[in-house]
PDB file of C-alpha atoms in Angstrom:
ATOM      1  CA  UNK A   1      -3.753  -4.396 -17.054  1.00 49.00           C
ATOM      2  CA  UNK A   2      -0.456  -5.138 -18.735  1.00 49.00           C
ATOM      3  CA  UNK A   3       1.887  -7.514 -17.005  1.00 52.00           C
ATOM      4  CA  UNK A   4       5.319  -6.347 -15.892  1.00 48.00           C
ATOM      5  CA  UNK A   5       6.937  -8.508 -18.566  1.00 55.00           C
ATOM      6  CA  UNK A   6       5.296  -6.475 -21.351  1.00 56.00           C
ATOM      7  CA  UNK A   7       7.758  -3.629 -21.074  1.00 71.00           C
ATOM      8  CA  UNK A   8      11.262  -2.826 -19.977  1.00 85.00           C
ATOM      9  CA  UNK A   9      12.541   0.320 -18.350  1.00 88.00           C
ATOM     10  CA  UNK A  10      16.115   1.388 -19.056  1.00 91.00           C
ATOM     11  CA  UNK A  11      18.603   1.363 -16.194  1.00 91.00           C
ATOM     12  CA  UNK A  12      18.947   5.158 -16.554  1.00 93.00           C
ATOM     13  CA  UNK A  13      15.215   5.584 -16.090  1.00 94.00           C
ATOM     14  CA  UNK A  14      15.237   3.189 -13.110  1.00 95.00           C
ATOM     15  CA  UNK A  15      18.043   5.206 -11.506  1.00 96.00           C
ATOM     16  CA  UNK A  16      16.025   8.365 -12.080  1.00 96.00           C
ATOM     17  CA  UNK A  17      12.995   6.756 -10.422  1.00 97.00           C
ATOM     18  CA  UNK A  18      15.260   5.631  -7.574  1.00 97.00           C
ATOM     19  CA  UNK A  19      16.529   9.149  -6.862  1.00 97.00           C
ATOM     20  CA  UNK A  20      13.043  10.637  -7.256  1.00 97.00           C
ATOM     21  CA  UNK A  21      11.562   8.136  -4.780  1.00 97.00           C
ATOM     22  CA  UNK A  22      14.429   8.624  -2.307  1.00 96.00           C
ATOM     23  CA  UNK A  23      13.785  12.363  -2.369  1.00 97.00           C
ATOM     24  CA  UNK A  24      10.039  11.768  -2.055  1.00 97.00           C
ATOM     25  CA  UNK A  25      10.579   9.444   0.932  1.00 96.00           C
ATOM     26  CA  UNK A  26      12.239  12.326   2.817  1.00 96.00           C
ATOM     27  CA  UNK A  27       8.781  13.905   3.106  1.00 97.00           C
ATOM     28  CA  UNK A  28       7.627  10.802   5.091  1.00 97.00           C
ATOM     29  CA  UNK A  29       4.509  10.215   2.932  1.00 98.00           C
ATOM     30  CA  UNK A  30       4.185   6.695   4.354  1.00 98.00           C
ATOM     31  CA  UNK A  31       3.169   7.913   7.824  1.00 98.00           C
ATOM     32  CA  UNK A  32      -0.272   8.586   6.333  1.00 97.00           C
ATOM     33  CA  UNK A  33      -2.201   5.413   7.269  1.00 97.00           C
ATOM     34  CA  UNK A  34      -3.989   5.551   3.880  1.00 97.00           C
ATOM     35  CA  UNK A  35      -0.723   5.818   1.915  1.00 98.00           C
ATOM     36  CA  UNK A  36      -0.800   3.573  -1.144  1.00 97.00           C
ATOM     37  CA  UNK A  37       0.686   3.124  -4.597  1.00 97.00           C
ATOM     38  CA  UNK A  38      -1.855   5.474  -6.187  1.00 98.00           C
ATOM     39  CA  UNK A  39      -0.906   8.285  -3.806  1.00 98.00           C
ATOM     40  CA  UNK A  40       2.793   7.658  -4.472  1.00 98.00           C
ATOM     41  CA  UNK A  41       2.175   7.674  -8.212  1.00 98.00           C
ATOM     42  CA  UNK A  42       0.133  10.894  -8.076  1.00 98.00           C
ATOM     43  CA  UNK A  43       2.614  12.671  -5.793  1.00 98.00           C
ATOM     44  CA  UNK A  44       5.646  11.769  -7.907  1.00 97.00           C
ATOM     45  CA  UNK A  45       4.029  11.765 -11.370  1.00 97.00           C
ATOM     46  CA  UNK A  46       5.535   8.322 -11.958  1.00 97.00           C
ATOM     47  CA  UNK A  47       3.042   5.856 -13.486  1.00 96.00           C
ATOM     48  CA  UNK A  48       2.008   3.069 -11.106  1.00 96.00           C
ATOM     49  CA  UNK A  49       3.242   0.296 -13.407  1.00 95.00           C
ATOM     50  CA  UNK A  50       6.672   1.978 -13.557  1.00 95.00           C
ATOM     51  CA  UNK A  51       6.831   2.104  -9.757  1.00 96.00           C
ATOM     52  CA  UNK A  52       5.799  -1.565  -9.498  1.00 95.00           C
ATOM     53  CA  UNK A  53       8.393  -2.535 -12.096  1.00 95.00           C
ATOM     54  CA  UNK A  54      11.026  -0.475 -10.254  1.00 96.00           C
ATOM     55  CA  UNK A  55      10.295  -2.217  -6.953  1.00 96.00           C
ATOM     56  CA  UNK A  56      10.265  -5.663  -8.525  1.00 94.00           C
ATOM     57  CA  UNK A  57      13.273  -5.410 -10.861  1.00 93.00           C
ATOM     58  CA  UNK A  58      15.477  -2.762  -9.234  1.00 94.00           C
ATOM     59  CA  UNK A  59      14.818  -3.170  -5.509  1.00 94.00           C
ATOM     60  CA  UNK A  60      13.802  -6.859  -5.715  1.00 94.00           C
ATOM     61  CA  UNK A  61      10.965  -5.919  -3.392  1.00 94.00           C
ATOM     62  CA  UNK A  62       7.445  -4.563  -3.623  1.00 95.00           C
ATOM     63  CA  UNK A  63       5.523  -1.478  -2.562  1.00 96.00           C
ATOM     64  CA  UNK A  64       4.131  -2.980   0.661  1.00 96.00           C
ATOM     65  CA  UNK A  65       7.572  -4.128   1.769  1.00 95.00           C
ATOM     66  CA  UNK A  66       9.063  -0.711   0.961  1.00 96.00           C
ATOM     67  CA  UNK A  67       6.273   1.097   2.816  1.00 97.00           C
ATOM     68  CA  UNK A  68       6.540  -1.135   5.902  1.00 97.00           C
ATOM     69  CA  UNK A  69      10.329  -0.858   5.979  1.00 96.00           C
ATOM     70  CA  UNK A  70      10.083   2.942   5.777  1.00 97.00           C
ATOM     71  CA  UNK A  71       7.502   2.937   8.579  1.00 98.00           C
ATOM     72  CA  UNK A  72       9.692   0.698  10.755  1.00 98.00           C
ATOM     73  CA  UNK A  73      12.670   3.013  10.211  1.00 96.00           C
ATOM     74  CA  UNK A  74      10.455   5.956  11.168  1.00 96.00           C
ATOM     75  CA  UNK A  75       9.358   4.130  14.347  1.00 95.00           C
ATOM     76  CA  UNK A  76      13.005   3.362  15.177  1.00 95.00           C
ATOM     77  CA  UNK A  77      13.908   7.036  14.748  1.00 94.00           C
ATOM     78  CA  UNK A  78      11.139   7.938  17.231  1.00 92.00           C
ATOM     79  CA  UNK A  79      12.472   5.354  19.708  1.00 90.00           C
ATOM     80  CA  UNK A  80      16.113   6.420  19.229  1.00 90.00           C
ATOM     81  CA  UNK A  81      15.311  10.122  19.575  1.00 91.00           C
ATOM     82  CA  UNK A  82      13.974   9.551  23.093  1.00 87.00           C
ATOM     83  CA  UNK A  83      10.599  10.890  21.919  1.00 80.00           C
ATOM     84  CA  UNK A  84       9.136   7.443  22.575  1.00 78.00           C
ATOM     85  CA  UNK A  85       9.609   7.558  26.329  1.00 82.00           C
ATOM     86  CA  UNK A  86       6.096   8.862  26.915  1.00 86.00           C
ATOM     87  CA  UNK A  87       4.535   6.793  24.138  1.00 89.00           C
ATOM     88  CA  UNK A  88       3.089   3.306  24.081  1.00 90.00           C
ATOM     89  CA  UNK A  89       4.176   0.960  21.308  1.00 90.00           C
ATOM     90  CA  UNK A  90       0.683   1.387  19.847  1.00 93.00           C
ATOM     91  CA  UNK A  91       1.174   5.145  19.726  1.00 94.00           C
ATOM     92  CA  UNK A  92       4.586   4.752  18.065  1.00 94.00           C
ATOM     93  CA  UNK A  93       3.077   2.312  15.576  1.00 96.00           C
ATOM     94  CA  UNK A  94       0.282   4.781  14.700  1.00 96.00           C
ATOM     95  CA  UNK A  95       2.721   7.709  14.387  1.00 96.00           C
ATOM     96  CA  UNK A  96       4.657   5.630  11.855  1.00 97.00           C
ATOM     97  CA  UNK A  97       1.484   5.037   9.833  1.00 98.00           C
ATOM     98  CA  UNK A  98       0.712   1.447  10.806  1.00 97.00           C
ATOM     99  CA  UNK A  99      -2.996   0.702  11.082  1.00 95.00           C
ATOM    100  CA  UNK A 100      -2.670  -2.717  12.678  1.00 94.00           C
ATOM    101  CA  UNK A 101      -0.558  -3.708  15.651  1.00 92.00           C
ATOM    102  CA  UNK A 102       0.231  -7.127  14.161  1.00 94.00           C
ATOM    103  CA  UNK A 103       1.473  -5.604  10.884  1.00 96.00           C
ATOM    104  CA  UNK A 104       3.710  -3.288  12.913  1.00 97.00           C
ATOM    105  CA  UNK A 105       5.144  -6.145  14.984  1.00 96.00           C
ATOM    106  CA  UNK A 106       5.661  -8.420  11.953  1.00 97.00           C
ATOM    107  CA  UNK A 107       7.234  -5.686   9.821  1.00 97.00           C
ATOM    108  CA  UNK A 108       9.446  -4.607  12.716  1.00 97.00           C
ATOM    109  CA  UNK A 109      10.607  -8.138  13.360  1.00 97.00           C
ATOM    110  CA  UNK A 110      11.288  -8.893   9.697  1.00 95.00           C
ATOM    111  CA  UNK A 111      13.292  -5.654   9.366  1.00 95.00           C
ATOM    112  CA  UNK A 112      15.273  -5.722  12.614  1.00 96.00           C
ATOM    113  CA  UNK A 113      15.128  -9.342  13.771  1.00 96.00           C
ATOM    114  CA  UNK A 114      13.529  -8.174  17.035  1.00 96.00           C
ATOM    115  CA  UNK A 115      10.023  -7.321  18.153  1.00 95.00           C
ATOM    116  CA  UNK A 116       9.427  -3.630  18.954  1.00 92.00           C
ATOM    117  CA  UNK A 117       9.382  -4.453  22.686  1.00 89.00           C
ATOM    118  CA  UNK A 118      12.703  -6.296  22.473  1.00 91.00           C
ATOM    119  CA  UNK A 119      14.209  -3.440  20.491  1.00 90.00           C
ATOM    120  CA  UNK A 120      12.801  -0.880  22.911  1.00 81.00           C
ATOM    121  CA  UNK A 121      14.412  -2.613  25.908  1.00 79.00           C
ATOM    122  CA  UNK A 122      17.917  -2.210  24.455  1.00 67.00           C
TER     123      UNK A 122
END
């Protein structure tokens, strides 16, 4: 496959991708535990290499980081809504699309600076 350096995407196109992905994110596609770059590409009709380039050059991030951050924010919204009161952290983690407890805890901590339990106690 071509490397990212083999092509450039104009800033206008990157901004278009940005608004398209923001709109797409509102549908919470990332809560599907199988969610991946291929699904995102198919759902948005944006080629995978364009999405990867967008994450790398425009967001200075990558797909996994974006997906985990979105899942953490989803988990936080569950906690903040009070919906979490009858849920275990594992249940919250699964609702947000995380497959592994350790990925959930690590992503949560890197995004908020706290573990889910610490956050939950606030």
